Amino acid sequence: MSIVSIMVAVDDGRHASARVRLAAGLAHRLGARLVGAAAYMPDYPQGYGETAVPMGMVIEEIRQAALVRLAGTEQAFRNASCLNDRIEWRSDLTAPVRFLEDQSRAADLVVVGLYADDEGVADGMAVDVGDALMGLGWPVLVVPPGVEHLKAGRVIIGWKNTLQTRRAVTDAMPILRRAEAVRVILVSDGKDRAEVEDVVRYLSLHDVNATAHPAKPSGWTVADEMQKAARDFDADLIVAGAYGYSRLREWFFGGVTRDLLAKASVCCLMSH
């Protein structure tokens, strides 16, 4: 249970550099390598049509412009991670999430960003967080726009006895061990106290300073309860499972993952 390689998804958005700085700081504290990854899918013409310019020349111009965009993204990554002595860069002209899925074989943790309404990311470079959570097969650290520091001294675990949550807790263990205090939150009718106490005892075996905090439903969503718990505890990280139901069902009917991603004000480490 260690994190020795962190990958951060980089793009040309307003908050990309802040996300890289956060990932770089975390990599520095954990003694991990930092890998920047960016991909851009150029908007190539779909048909030849009527043009006086040979189509090959048009495509090559588009390709070169895309490479220039990626080069600018690489420079931004290197500038934002300049204090780290172990960094790598990977990029390609392809679909961003597919590229991240392929390259994540070289990482223990992948850092992706939520986008502000005015983020300004090029369409061919944007990484959909939901797609990343479903497709990577690795823990994903989701960073809200503009957040550039993650101390993770105080952490909330949103507990539910599911495969996804158990994976998230295991994946987060190197970070949980370093935290000064961890609260395990279970929103239920009060009958599951023994369950959450069991989780706390398990965490203590891994040298995690955790306490149990069962909470009765208040009429808010579970995601709202977790956000409130983070504010009350002054935590800057929530650990939770992702998409216990299918993503399509959450899109139609709602769910904790969807609500967390829609309202996240602190970082969320999530596993599917």
PDB file of C-alpha atoms in Angstrom:
ATOM      1  CA  MET A   1       0.000   0.000   0.000  1.00  0.00           C
ATOM      2  CA  SER A   2       2.073   2.883  -1.277  1.00  0.00           C
ATOM      3  CA  ILE A   3       1.776   5.666  -3.822  1.00  0.00           C
ATOM      4  CA  VAL A   4       5.011   5.975  -5.788  1.00  0.00           C
ATOM      5  CA  SER A   5       3.695   7.396  -9.067  1.00  0.00           C
ATOM      6  CA  ILE A   6       1.037  10.084  -9.514  1.00  0.00           C
ATOM      7  CA  MET A   7      -0.388  11.041 -12.905  1.00  0.00           C
ATOM      8  CA  VAL A   8      -2.128  14.363 -13.455  1.00  0.00           C
ATOM      9  CA  ALA A   9      -4.397  15.110 -16.395  1.00  0.00           C
ATOM     10  CA  VAL A  10      -3.323  18.415 -17.929  1.00  0.00           C
ATOM     11  CA  ASP A  11      -5.243  20.633 -20.336  1.00  0.00           C
ATOM     12  CA  ASP A  12      -5.337  24.249 -21.487  1.00  0.00           C
ATOM     13  CA  GLY A  13      -7.996  25.384 -19.020  1.00  0.00           C
ATOM     14  CA  ARG A  14      -7.819  28.254 -16.528  1.00  0.00           C
ATOM     15  CA  HIS A  15      -7.197  26.017 -13.526  1.00  0.00           C
ATOM     16  CA  ALA A  16      -4.869  23.416 -15.035  1.00  0.00           C
ATOM     17  CA  SER A  17      -1.751  24.910 -13.440  1.00  0.00           C
ATOM     18  CA  ALA A  18      -3.396  24.947  -9.996  1.00  0.00           C
ATOM     19  CA  ARG A  19      -4.253  21.263 -10.413  1.00  0.00           C
ATOM     20  CA  VAL A  20      -0.665  20.460 -11.384  1.00  0.00           C
ATOM     21  CA  ARG A  21       0.658  22.355  -8.358  1.00  0.00           C
ATOM     22  CA  LEU A  22      -1.646  20.343  -6.107  1.00  0.00           C
ATOM     23  CA  ALA A  23      -0.503  17.056  -7.668  1.00  0.00           C
ATOM     24  CA  ALA A  24       3.125  18.162  -7.477  1.00  0.00           C
ATOM     25  CA  GLY A  25       2.805  19.013  -3.795  1.00  0.00           C
ATOM     26  CA  LEU A  26       1.215  15.654  -3.040  1.00  0.00           C
ATOM     27  CA  ALA A  27       3.896  13.814  -5.035  1.00  0.00           C
ATOM     28  CA  HIS A  28       6.610  15.705  -3.147  1.00  0.00           C
ATOM     29  CA  ARG A  29       5.177  14.771   0.266  1.00  0.00           C
ATOM     30  CA  LEU A  30       4.765  11.117  -0.707  1.00  0.00           C
ATOM     31  CA  GLY A  31       8.148  10.901  -2.429  1.00  0.00           C
ATOM     32  CA  ALA A  32       6.381   9.937  -5.651  1.00  0.00           C
ATOM     33  CA  ARG A  33       7.121  10.499  -9.315  1.00  0.00           C
ATOM     34  CA  LEU A  34       4.828  12.999 -11.068  1.00  0.00           C
ATOM     35  CA  VAL A  35       3.662  12.262 -14.616  1.00  0.00           C
ATOM     36  CA  GLY A  36       1.840  14.862 -16.686  1.00  0.00           C
ATOM     37  CA  ALA A  37      -0.545  13.515 -19.333  1.00  0.00           C
ATOM     38  CA  ALA A  38      -2.394  15.440 -22.021  1.00  0.00           C
ATOM     39  CA  ALA A  39      -4.102  14.477 -25.252  1.00  0.00           C
ATOM     40  CA  TYR A  40      -5.849  16.487 -27.906  1.00  0.00           C
ATOM     41  CA  MET A  41      -8.190  15.199 -30.577  1.00  0.00           C
ATOM     42  CA  PRO A  42      -7.975  17.635 -33.511  1.00  0.00           C
ATOM     43  CA  ASP A  43     -11.167  18.524 -35.342  1.00  0.00           C
ATOM     44  CA  TYR A  44     -10.182  17.047 -38.686  1.00  0.00           C
ATOM     45  CA  PRO A  45     -12.489  17.594 -41.671  1.00  0.00           C
ATOM     46  CA  GLN A  46     -14.985  14.788 -42.045  1.00  0.00           C
ATOM     47  CA  GLY A  47     -15.105  14.962 -45.847  1.00  0.00           C
ATOM     48  CA  TYR A  48     -13.227  16.461 -48.740  1.00  0.00           C
ATOM     49  CA  GLY A  49     -15.987  18.807 -49.960  1.00  0.00           C
ATOM     50  CA  GLU A  50     -15.193  21.678 -52.279  1.00  0.00           C
ATOM     51  CA  THR A  51     -11.816  23.275 -51.549  1.00  0.00           C
ATOM     52  CA  ALA A  52      -9.076  24.830 -53.582  1.00  0.00           C
ATOM     53  CA  VAL A  53      -6.453  23.685 -51.088  1.00  0.00           C
ATOM     54  CA  PRO A  54      -5.356  20.019 -51.121  1.00  0.00           C
ATOM     55  CA  MET A  55      -6.972  18.220 -48.173  1.00  0.00           C
ATOM     56  CA  GLY A  56      -3.616  16.795 -47.053  1.00  0.00           C
ATOM     57  CA  MET A  57      -2.307  20.317 -46.501  1.00  0.00           C
ATOM     58  CA  VAL A  58      -5.388  21.273 -44.486  1.00  0.00           C
ATOM     59  CA  ILE A  59      -5.058  18.215 -42.260  1.00  0.00           C
ATOM     60  CA  GLU A  60      -1.361  18.841 -41.720  1.00  0.00           C
ATOM     61  CA  GLU A  61      -2.038  22.447 -40.707  1.00  0.00           C
ATOM     62  CA  ILE A  62      -4.624  21.262 -38.176  1.00  0.00           C
ATOM     63  CA  ARG A  63      -2.203  18.630 -36.884  1.00  0.00           C
ATOM     64  CA  GLN A  64       0.605  21.153 -36.433  1.00  0.00           C
ATOM     65  CA  ALA A  65      -1.709  23.545 -34.604  1.00  0.00           C
ATOM     66  CA  ALA A  66      -2.702  20.698 -32.270  1.00  0.00           C
ATOM     67  CA  LEU A  67       0.952  19.887 -31.568  1.00  0.00           C
ATOM     68  CA  VAL A  68       1.586  23.534 -30.738  1.00  0.00           C
ATOM     69  CA  ARG A  69      -1.333  23.430 -28.271  1.00  0.00           C
ATOM     70  CA  LEU A  70       0.097  20.314 -26.621  1.00  0.00           C
ATOM     71  CA  ALA A  71       3.541  21.921 -26.433  1.00  0.00           C
ATOM     72  CA  GLY A  72       2.038  24.871 -24.579  1.00  0.00           C
ATOM     73  CA  THR A  73       0.326  22.490 -22.182  1.00  0.00           C
ATOM     74  CA  GLU A  74       3.607  20.686 -21.539  1.00  0.00           C
ATOM     75  CA  GLN A  75       5.343  23.958 -20.734  1.00  0.00           C
ATOM     76  CA  ALA A  76       2.585  24.872 -18.291  1.00  0.00           C
ATOM     77  CA  PHE A  77       3.001  21.470 -16.614  1.00  0.00           C
ATOM     78  CA  ARG A  78       6.767  21.877 -16.294  1.00  0.00           C
ATOM     79  CA  ASN A  79       6.428  25.398 -14.907  1.00  0.00           C
ATOM     80  CA  ALA A  80       3.859  24.326 -12.303  1.00  0.00           C
ATOM     81  CA  SER A  81       5.849  21.262 -11.189  1.00  0.00           C
ATOM     82  CA  CYS A  82       9.269  22.899 -11.207  1.00  0.00           C
ATOM     83  CA  LEU A  83       9.997  22.065  -7.544  1.00  0.00           C
ATOM     84  CA  ASN A  84       9.730  18.318  -8.190  1.00  0.00           C
ATOM     85  CA  ASP A  85      12.882  16.506  -9.236  1.00  0.00           C
ATOM     86  CA  ARG A  86      11.128  13.463 -10.722  1.00  0.00           C
ATOM     87  CA  ILE A  87       8.690  14.421 -13.446  1.00  0.00           C
ATOM     88  CA  GLU A  88       7.699  12.953 -16.813  1.00  0.00           C
ATOM     89  CA  TRP A  89       5.538  14.166 -19.673  1.00  0.00           C
ATOM     90  CA  ARG A  90       3.310  12.122 -21.981  1.00  0.00           C
ATOM     91  CA  SER A  91       1.074  13.434 -24.768  1.00  0.00           C
ATOM     92  CA  ASP A  92      -0.552  12.381 -28.017  1.00  0.00           C
ATOM     93  CA  LEU A  93      -3.081  13.380 -30.640  1.00  0.00           C
ATOM     94  CA  THR A  94      -5.960  11.182 -29.556  1.00  0.00           C
ATOM     95  CA  ALA A  95      -9.058  11.143 -27.345  1.00  0.00           C
ATOM     96  CA  PRO A  96      -8.098  12.466 -23.864  1.00  0.00           C
ATOM     97  CA  VAL A  97      -9.862   9.896 -21.673  1.00  0.00           C
ATOM     98  CA  ARG A  98      -8.710   6.989 -23.836  1.00  0.00           C
ATOM     99  CA  PHE A  99      -5.137   8.281 -23.622  1.00  0.00           C
ATOM    100  CA  LEU A 100      -5.418   8.671 -19.846  1.00  0.00           C
ATOM    101  CA  GLU A 101      -6.753   5.107 -19.571  1.00  0.00           C
ATOM    102  CA  ASP A 102      -3.786   3.775 -21.546  1.00  0.00           C
ATOM    103  CA  GLN A 103      -1.159   5.785 -19.687  1.00  0.00           C
ATOM    104  CA  SER A 104      -2.560   5.200 -16.211  1.00  0.00           C
ATOM    105  CA  ARG A 105      -0.817   1.835 -16.235  1.00  0.00           C
ATOM    106  CA  ALA A 106       2.188   3.840 -14.972  1.00  0.00           C
ATOM    107  CA  ALA A 107       0.433   5.395 -11.960  1.00  0.00           C
ATOM    108  CA  ASP A 108      -0.955   4.496  -8.542  1.00  0.00           C
ATOM    109  CA  LEU A 109      -3.192   7.562  -8.462  1.00  0.00           C
ATOM    110  CA  VAL A 110      -4.616   9.757 -11.229  1.00  0.00           C
ATOM    111  CA  VAL A 111      -5.477  13.417 -10.603  1.00  0.00           C
ATOM    112  CA  VAL A 112      -8.232  14.973 -12.712  1.00  0.00           C
ATOM    113  CA  GLY A 113     -10.046  18.287 -12.499  1.00  0.00           C
ATOM    114  CA  LEU A 114     -13.611  19.459 -12.334  1.00  0.00           C
ATOM    115  CA  TYR A 115     -14.189  22.358 -14.711  1.00  0.00           C
ATOM    116  CA  ALA A 116     -15.555  25.776 -13.901  1.00  0.00           C
ATOM    117  CA  ASP A 117     -18.214  27.190 -16.208  1.00  0.00           C
ATOM    118  CA  ASP A 118     -15.612  29.545 -17.668  1.00  0.00           C
ATOM    119  CA  GLU A 119     -12.775  26.980 -17.698  1.00  0.00           C
ATOM    120  CA  GLY A 120     -12.023  27.491 -21.385  1.00  0.00           C
ATOM    121  CA  VAL A 121     -10.730  23.992 -22.121  1.00  0.00           C
ATOM    122  CA  ALA A 122     -10.545  23.119 -25.813  1.00  0.00           C
ATOM    123  CA  ASP A 123     -13.241  20.599 -26.733  1.00  0.00           C
ATOM    124  CA  GLY A 124     -10.683  18.113 -27.977  1.00  0.00           C
ATOM    125  CA  MET A 125      -8.687  18.248 -24.739  1.00  0.00           C
ATOM    126  CA  ALA A 126     -11.343  18.038 -22.003  1.00  0.00           C
ATOM    127  CA  VAL A 127     -11.361  15.026 -19.661  1.00  0.00           C
ATOM    128  CA  ASP A 128     -14.796  13.965 -18.448  1.00  0.00           C
ATOM    129  CA  VAL A 129     -14.431  13.024 -14.770  1.00  0.00           C
ATOM    130  CA  GLY A 130     -17.245  10.471 -14.878  1.00  0.00           C
ATOM    131  CA  ASP A 131     -15.685   8.718 -17.861  1.00  0.00           C
ATOM    132  CA  ALA A 132     -12.322   8.678 -16.079  1.00  0.00           C
ATOM    133  CA  LEU A 133     -13.819   7.184 -12.912  1.00  0.00           C
ATOM    134  CA  MET A 134     -15.560   4.465 -14.895  1.00  0.00           C
ATOM    135  CA  GLY A 135     -12.707   3.636 -17.250  1.00  0.00           C
ATOM    136  CA  LEU A 136      -9.370   3.996 -15.473  1.00  0.00           C
ATOM    137  CA  GLY A 137      -9.592   1.147 -12.976  1.00  0.00           C
ATOM    138  CA  TRP A 138      -7.401   3.182 -10.589  1.00  0.00           C
ATOM    139  CA  PRO A 139      -8.140   5.592  -7.749  1.00  0.00           C
ATOM    140  CA  VAL A 140      -8.925   9.074  -9.020  1.00  0.00           C
ATOM    141  CA  LEU A 141      -8.317  12.285  -7.081  1.00  0.00           C
ATOM    142  CA  VAL A 142     -10.935  14.785  -8.244  1.00  0.00           C
ATOM    143  CA  VAL A 143      -9.873  18.417  -7.798  1.00  0.00           C
ATOM    144  CA  PRO A 144     -12.428  21.268  -7.805  1.00  0.00           C
ATOM    145  CA  PRO A 145     -11.578  24.289  -9.974  1.00  0.00           C
ATOM    146  CA  GLY A 146      -9.052  26.655  -8.409  1.00  0.00           C
ATOM    147  CA  VAL A 147      -7.964  24.349  -5.565  1.00  0.00           C
ATOM    148  CA  GLU A 148      -4.156  24.136  -5.615  1.00  0.00           C
ATOM    149  CA  HIS A 149      -3.227  22.759  -2.181  1.00  0.00           C
ATOM    150  CA  LEU A 150      -4.123  19.455  -0.546  1.00  0.00           C
ATOM    151  CA  LYS A 151      -2.847  19.066   2.983  1.00  0.00           C
ATOM    152  CA  ALA A 152      -5.017  15.994   3.754  1.00  0.00           C
ATOM    153  CA  GLY A 153      -4.346  16.492   7.456  1.00  0.00           C
ATOM    154  CA  ARG A 154      -8.014  15.976   8.245  1.00  0.00           C
ATOM    155  CA  VAL A 155      -9.978  13.566   6.083  1.00  0.00           C
ATOM    156  CA  ILE A 156     -13.599  12.436   5.796  1.00  0.00           C
ATOM    157  CA  ILE A 157     -14.433   8.885   4.706  1.00  0.00           C
ATOM    158  CA  GLY A 158     -17.953   8.587   3.343  1.00  0.00           C
ATOM    159  CA  TRP A 159     -18.606   4.996   4.348  1.00  0.00           C
ATOM    160  CA  LYS A 160     -20.992   2.597   2.657  1.00  0.00           C
ATOM    161  CA  ASN A 161     -20.363  -1.141   2.767  1.00  0.00           C
ATOM    162  CA  THR A 162     -19.780  -1.537  -0.965  1.00  0.00           C
ATOM    163  CA  LEU A 163     -16.963  -2.813  -3.134  1.00  0.00           C
ATOM    164  CA  GLN A 164     -16.304   0.713  -4.399  1.00  0.00           C
ATOM    165  CA  THR A 165     -15.971   2.230  -0.916  1.00  0.00           C
ATOM    166  CA  ARG A 166     -13.752  -0.575   0.342  1.00  0.00           C
ATOM    167  CA  ARG A 167     -11.489  -0.067  -2.652  1.00  0.00           C
ATOM    168  CA  ALA A 168     -11.381   3.674  -2.063  1.00  0.00           C
ATOM    169  CA  VAL A 169     -10.338   3.232   1.567  1.00  0.00           C
ATOM    170  CA  THR A 170      -7.602   0.769   0.609  1.00  0.00           C
ATOM    171  CA  ASP A 171      -6.411   3.009  -2.217  1.00  0.00           C
ATOM    172  CA  ALA A 172      -6.286   6.024   0.101  1.00  0.00           C
ATOM    173  CA  MET A 173      -4.400   4.214   2.880  1.00  0.00           C
ATOM    174  CA  PRO A 174      -0.996   5.902   2.272  1.00  0.00           C
ATOM    175  CA  ILE A 175      -2.722   9.272   2.638  1.00  0.00           C
ATOM    176  CA  LEU A 176      -4.916   8.210   5.575  1.00  0.00           C
ATOM    177  CA  ARG A 177      -1.874   7.031   7.527  1.00  0.00           C
ATOM    178  CA  ARG A 178      -0.318  10.482   7.240  1.00  0.00           C
ATOM    179  CA  ALA A 179      -3.482  12.322   8.288  1.00  0.00           C
ATOM    180  CA  GLU A 180      -3.670  13.773  11.787  1.00  0.00           C
ATOM    181  CA  ALA A 181      -7.339  12.791  12.082  1.00  0.00           C
ATOM    182  CA  VAL A 182      -9.895  10.855  10.014  1.00  0.00           C
ATOM    183  CA  ARG A 183     -13.658  10.738  10.501  1.00  0.00           C
ATOM    184  CA  VAL A 184     -15.689   7.838   9.148  1.00  0.00           C
ATOM    185  CA  ILE A 185     -19.146   9.157   8.272  1.00  0.00           C
ATOM    186  CA  LEU A 186     -22.097   6.792   7.830  1.00  0.00           C
ATOM    187  CA  VAL A 187     -25.481   8.293   7.043  1.00  0.00           C
ATOM    188  CA  SER A 188     -28.068   5.758   8.216  1.00  0.00           C
ATOM    189  CA  ASP A 189     -30.993   5.204  10.583  1.00  0.00           C
ATOM    190  CA  GLY A 190     -28.610   4.325  13.422  1.00  0.00           C
ATOM    191  CA  LYS A 191     -28.686   0.536  13.107  1.00  0.00           C
ATOM    192  CA  ASP A 192     -25.218   0.343  11.541  1.00  0.00           C
ATOM    193  CA  ARG A 193     -23.122   1.669  14.429  1.00  0.00           C
ATOM    194  CA  ALA A 194     -21.300  -1.654  14.774  1.00  0.00           C
ATOM    195  CA  GLU A 195     -20.403  -1.540  11.082  1.00  0.00           C
ATOM    196  CA  VAL A 196     -18.732   1.851  11.203  1.00  0.00           C
ATOM    197  CA  GLU A 197     -16.971   0.999  14.483  1.00  0.00           C
ATOM    198  CA  ASP A 198     -15.596  -2.090  12.758  1.00  0.00           C
ATOM    199  CA  VAL A 199     -14.161   0.118  10.001  1.00  0.00           C
ATOM    200  CA  VAL A 200     -12.494   2.356  12.596  1.00  0.00           C
ATOM    201  CA  ARG A 201     -10.903  -0.642  14.310  1.00  0.00           C
ATOM    202  CA  TYR A 202      -9.659  -1.906  10.954  1.00  0.00           C
ATOM    203  CA  LEU A 203      -8.131   1.492  10.177  1.00  0.00           C
ATOM    204  CA  SER A 204      -6.417   1.581  13.570  1.00  0.00           C
ATOM    205  CA  LEU A 205      -4.623  -1.651  12.630  1.00  0.00           C
ATOM    206  CA  HIS A 206      -3.132   0.348   9.758  1.00  0.00           C
ATOM    207  CA  ASP A 207      -2.050   3.160  12.101  1.00  0.00           C
ATOM    208  CA  VAL A 208      -4.837   5.491  10.970  1.00  0.00           C
ATOM    209  CA  ASN A 209      -6.181   7.851  13.650  1.00  0.00           C
ATOM    210  CA  ALA A 210      -9.870   7.408  12.857  1.00  0.00           C
ATOM    211  CA  THR A 211     -13.130   7.960  14.735  1.00  0.00           C
ATOM    212  CA  ALA A 212     -16.698   6.904  13.925  1.00  0.00           C
ATOM    213  CA  HIS A 213     -19.422   9.463  13.270  1.00  0.00           C
ATOM    214  CA  PRO A 214     -22.751   7.880  12.332  1.00  0.00           C
ATOM    215  CA  ALA A 215     -25.265  10.472  11.197  1.00  0.00           C
ATOM    216  CA  LYS A 216     -29.014  10.150  10.890  1.00  0.00           C
ATOM    217  CA  PRO A 217     -30.558  11.329   7.612  1.00  0.00           C
ATOM    218  CA  SER A 218     -31.501  14.994   7.869  1.00  0.00           C
ATOM    219  CA  GLY A 219     -33.397  15.404   4.619  1.00  0.00           C
ATOM    220  CA  TRP A 220     -30.277  16.489   2.772  1.00  0.00           C
ATOM    221  CA  THR A 221     -28.609  14.267   0.235  1.00  0.00           C
ATOM    222  CA  VAL A 222     -25.781  11.989   1.387  1.00  0.00           C
ATOM    223  CA  ALA A 223     -23.393  14.112  -0.685  1.00  0.00           C
ATOM    224  CA  ASP A 224     -24.576  17.241   1.172  1.00  0.00           C
ATOM    225  CA  GLU A 225     -24.045  15.467   4.502  1.00  0.00           C
ATOM    226  CA  MET A 226     -20.489  14.566   3.476  1.00  0.00           C
ATOM    227  CA  GLN A 227     -19.741  18.129   2.362  1.00  0.00           C
ATOM    228  CA  LYS A 228     -21.132  19.477   5.637  1.00  0.00           C
ATOM    229  CA  ALA A 229     -19.053  16.955   7.589  1.00  0.00           C
ATOM    230  CA  ALA A 230     -15.947  18.122   5.721  1.00  0.00           C
ATOM    231  CA  ARG A 231     -16.686  21.763   6.550  1.00  0.00           C
ATOM    232  CA  ASP A 232     -17.391  21.035  10.225  1.00  0.00           C
ATOM    233  CA  PHE A 233     -14.209  18.960  10.532  1.00  0.00           C
ATOM    234  CA  ASP A 234     -12.114  21.422   8.513  1.00  0.00           C
ATOM    235  CA  ALA A 235     -11.211  18.567   6.155  1.00  0.00           C
ATOM    236  CA  ASP A 236      -9.907  19.164   2.651  1.00  0.00           C
ATOM    237  CA  LEU A 237     -10.333  15.582   1.404  1.00  0.00           C
ATOM    238  CA  ILE A 238     -13.287  13.209   1.101  1.00  0.00           C
ATOM    239  CA  VAL A 239     -12.674   9.512   0.404  1.00  0.00           C
ATOM    240  CA  ALA A 240     -15.618   7.696  -1.168  1.00  0.00           C
ATOM    241  CA  GLY A 241     -16.619   4.974  -3.574  1.00  0.00           C
ATOM    242  CA  ALA A 242     -17.720   5.980  -7.061  1.00  0.00           C
ATOM    243  CA  TYR A 243     -20.826   4.846  -8.930  1.00  0.00           C
ATOM    244  CA  GLY A 244     -22.147   2.036  -6.776  1.00  0.00           C
ATOM    245  CA  TYR A 245     -25.061   2.047  -9.205  1.00  0.00           C
ATOM    246  CA  SER A 246     -24.615   2.312 -12.944  1.00  0.00           C
ATOM    247  CA  ARG A 247     -23.650   5.746 -14.172  1.00  0.00           C
ATOM    248  CA  LEU A 248     -26.771   5.833 -16.373  1.00  0.00           C
ATOM    249  CA  ARG A 249     -29.002   5.213 -13.370  1.00  0.00           C
ATOM    250  CA  GLU A 250     -27.275   8.010 -11.427  1.00  0.00           C
ATOM    251  CA  TRP A 251     -27.739  10.322 -14.415  1.00  0.00           C
ATOM    252  CA  PHE A 252     -31.486   9.621 -14.411  1.00  0.00           C
ATOM    253  CA  PHE A 253     -32.260   9.261 -10.709  1.00  0.00           C
ATOM    254  CA  GLY A 254     -29.364  10.878  -8.903  1.00  0.00           C
ATOM    255  CA  GLY A 255     -26.727   9.392  -6.631  1.00  0.00           C
ATOM    256  CA  VAL A 256     -23.916  10.232  -4.247  1.00  0.00           C
ATOM    257  CA  THR A 257     -21.205  10.286  -6.926  1.00  0.00           C
ATOM    258  CA  ARG A 258     -23.159  12.537  -9.249  1.00  0.00           C
ATOM    259  CA  ASP A 259     -24.049  14.917  -6.413  1.00  0.00           C
ATOM    260  CA  LEU A 260     -20.482  15.013  -5.076  1.00  0.00           C
ATOM    261  CA  LEU A 261     -19.080  15.832  -8.505  1.00  0.00           C
ATOM    262  CA  ALA A 262     -21.708  18.510  -9.032  1.00  0.00           C
ATOM    263  CA  LYS A 263     -21.121  20.248  -5.678  1.00  0.00           C
ATOM    264  CA  ALA A 264     -17.564  19.372  -4.679  1.00  0.00           C
ATOM    265  CA  SER A 265     -15.803  22.149  -2.761  1.00  0.00           C
ATOM    266  CA  VAL A 266     -12.959  19.931  -1.504  1.00  0.00           C
ATOM    267  CA  CYS A 267     -10.940  17.220  -3.198  1.00  0.00           C
ATOM    268  CA  CYS A 268     -12.467  13.747  -3.452  1.00  0.00           C
ATOM    269  CA  LEU A 269     -10.452  10.539  -3.731  1.00  0.00           C
ATOM    270  CA  MET A 270     -12.776   8.056  -5.408  1.00  0.00           C
ATOM    271  CA  SER A 271     -12.522   4.474  -6.671  1.00  0.00           C
ATOM    272  CA  HIS A 272     -14.915   2.468  -8.817  1.00  0.00           C
TER     273      HIS A 272
END
